[in-house]
Amino acid sequence: MMPGTATFHTAHTYAQGDVNLYVFV
């Protein structure tokens, strides 16, 4: 993944929660 995508993913995870992390992966 690109740095920009990783940053967005982190921000989105903080906004939604750990559940979103599992869904994204």
N, CA, C and O atoms as CSV, one atom per row, in Angstrom:
chain,resi,resn,atom,element,x,y,z
A,1,MET,N,N,0.829,-1.206,0.000
A,1,MET,CA,C,0.000,0.000,0.000
A,1,MET,C,C,0.858,1.248,0.000
A,1,MET,O,O,1.972,1.248,0.524
A,2,MET,N,N,0.339,2.308,-0.586
A,2,MET,CA,C,1.082,3.560,-0.643
A,2,MET,C,C,0.946,4.316,0.684
A,2,MET,O,O,-0.009,4.108,1.431
A,3,PRO,N,N,1.931,5.211,0.969
A,3,PRO,CA,C,1.916,5.981,2.211
A,3,PRO,C,C,0.608,6.744,2.424
A,3,PRO,O,O,0.089,6.809,3.538
A,4,GLY,N,N,0.091,7.313,1.353
A,4,GLY,CA,C,-1.152,8.073,1.452
A,4,GLY,C,C,-2.311,7.173,1.869
A,4,GLY,O,O,-3.158,7.560,2.675
A,5,THR,N,N,-2.333,5.962,1.304
A,5,THR,CA,C,-3.400,5.021,1.625
A,5,THR,C,C,-3.287,4.568,3.073
A,5,THR,O,O,-4.289,4.421,3.773
A,6,ALA,N,N,-2.054,4.350,3.510
A,6,ALA,CA,C,-1.826,3.898,4.880
A,6,ALA,C,C,-2.277,4.965,5.874
A,6,ALA,O,O,-2.871,4.656,6.908
A,7,THR,N,N,-1.987,6.224,5.547
A,7,THR,CA,C,-2.382,7.326,6.428
A,7,THR,C,C,-3.902,7.432,6.491
A,7,THR,O,O,-4.476,7.622,7.563
A,8,PHE,N,N,-4.545,7.307,5.334
A,8,PHE,CA,C,-6.010,7.383,5.276
A,8,PHE,C,C,-6.631,6.230,6.052
A,8,PHE,O,O,-7.625,6.401,6.758
A,9,HIS,N,N,-6.027,5.051,5.908
A,9,HIS,CA,C,-6.529,3.873,6.611
A,9,HIS,C,C,-6.464,4.073,8.120
A,9,HIS,O,O,-7.396,3.732,8.849
A,10,THR,N,N,-5.330,4.639,8.577
A,10,THR,CA,C,-5.163,4.888,10.010
A,10,THR,C,C,-6.207,5.883,10.509
A,10,THR,O,O,-6.810,5.688,11.564
A,11,ALA,N,N,-6.413,6.944,9.744
A,11,ALA,CA,C,-7.370,7.972,10.131
A,11,ALA,C,C,-8.785,7.390,10.149
A,11,ALA,O,O,-9.574,7.681,11.047
A,12,HIS,N,N,-9.090,6.574,9.157
A,12,HIS,CA,C,-10.414,5.969,9.058
A,12,HIS,C,C,-10.636,4.990,10.213
A,12,HIS,O,O,-11.733,4.894,10.764
A,13,THR,N,N,-9.570,4.266,10.566
A,13,THR,CA,C,-9.661,3.309,11.664
A,13,THR,C,C,-9.944,4.030,12.979
A,13,THR,O,O,-10.754,3.571,13.784
A,14,TYR,N,N,-9.274,5.159,13.190
A,14,TYR,CA,C,-9.487,5.942,14.404
A,14,TYR,C,C,-10.913,6.488,14.445
A,14,TYR,O,O,-11.503,6.624,15.517
A,15,ALA,N,N,-11.452,6.795,13.282
A,15,ALA,CA,C,-12.797,7.366,13.217
A,15,ALA,C,C,-13.862,6.287,13.451
A,15,ALA,O,O,-14.810,6.500,14.208
A,16,GLN,N,N,-13.700,5.129,12.796
A,16,GLN,CA,C,-14.701,4.069,12.880
A,16,GLN,C,C,-14.465,3.168,14.090
A,16,GLN,O,O,-15.374,2.920,14.882
A,17,GLY,N,N,-13.215,2.678,14.222
A,17,GLY,CA,C,-12.913,1.788,15.343
A,17,GLY,C,C,-12.146,0.563,14.857
A,17,GLY,O,O,-11.852,0.440,13.668
A,18,ASP,N,N,-11.829,-0.327,15.763
A,18,ASP,CA,C,-11.051,-1.524,15.433
A,18,ASP,C,C,-11.811,-2.428,14.466
A,18,ASP,O,O,-11.197,-3.165,13.694
A,19,VAL,N,N,-13.128,-2.378,14.502
A,19,VAL,CA,C,-13.943,-3.218,13.632
A,19,VAL,C,C,-13.662,-2.890,12.171
A,19,VAL,O,O,-13.573,-3.790,11.336
A,20,ASN,N,N,-13.522,-1.608,11.864
A,20,ASN,CA,C,-13.261,-1.184,10.499
A,20,ASN,C,C,-11.931,-1.727,10.005
A,20,ASN,O,O,-11.771,-2.016,8.819
A,21,LEU,N,N,-10.974,-1.866,10.924
A,21,LEU,CA,C,-9.664,-2.391,10.571
A,21,LEU,C,C,-9.804,-3.820,10.054
A,21,LEU,O,O,-9.210,-4.178,9.036
A,22,TYR,N,N,-10.575,-4.620,10.742
A,22,TYR,CA,C,-10.792,-5.999,10.325
A,22,TYR,C,C,-11.514,-6.054,8.985
A,22,TYR,O,O,-11.194,-6.889,8.140
A,23,VAL,N,N,-12.479,-5.174,8.791
A,23,VAL,CA,C,-13.240,-5.138,7.545
A,23,VAL,C,C,-12.333,-4.741,6.386
A,23,VAL,O,O,-12.429,-5.284,5.286
A,24,PHE,N,N,-11.436,-3.765,6.664
A,24,PHE,CA,C,-10.537,-3.282,5.615
A,24,PHE,C,C,-9.576,-4.374,5.202
A,24,PHE,O,O,-9.298,-4.552,4.016
A,25,VAL,N,N,-9.058,-5.119,6.197
A,25,VAL,CA,C,-8.124,-6.202,5.913
A,25,VAL,C,C,-8.926,-7.393,5.389
A,25,VAL,O,O,-8.351,-8.436,5.078
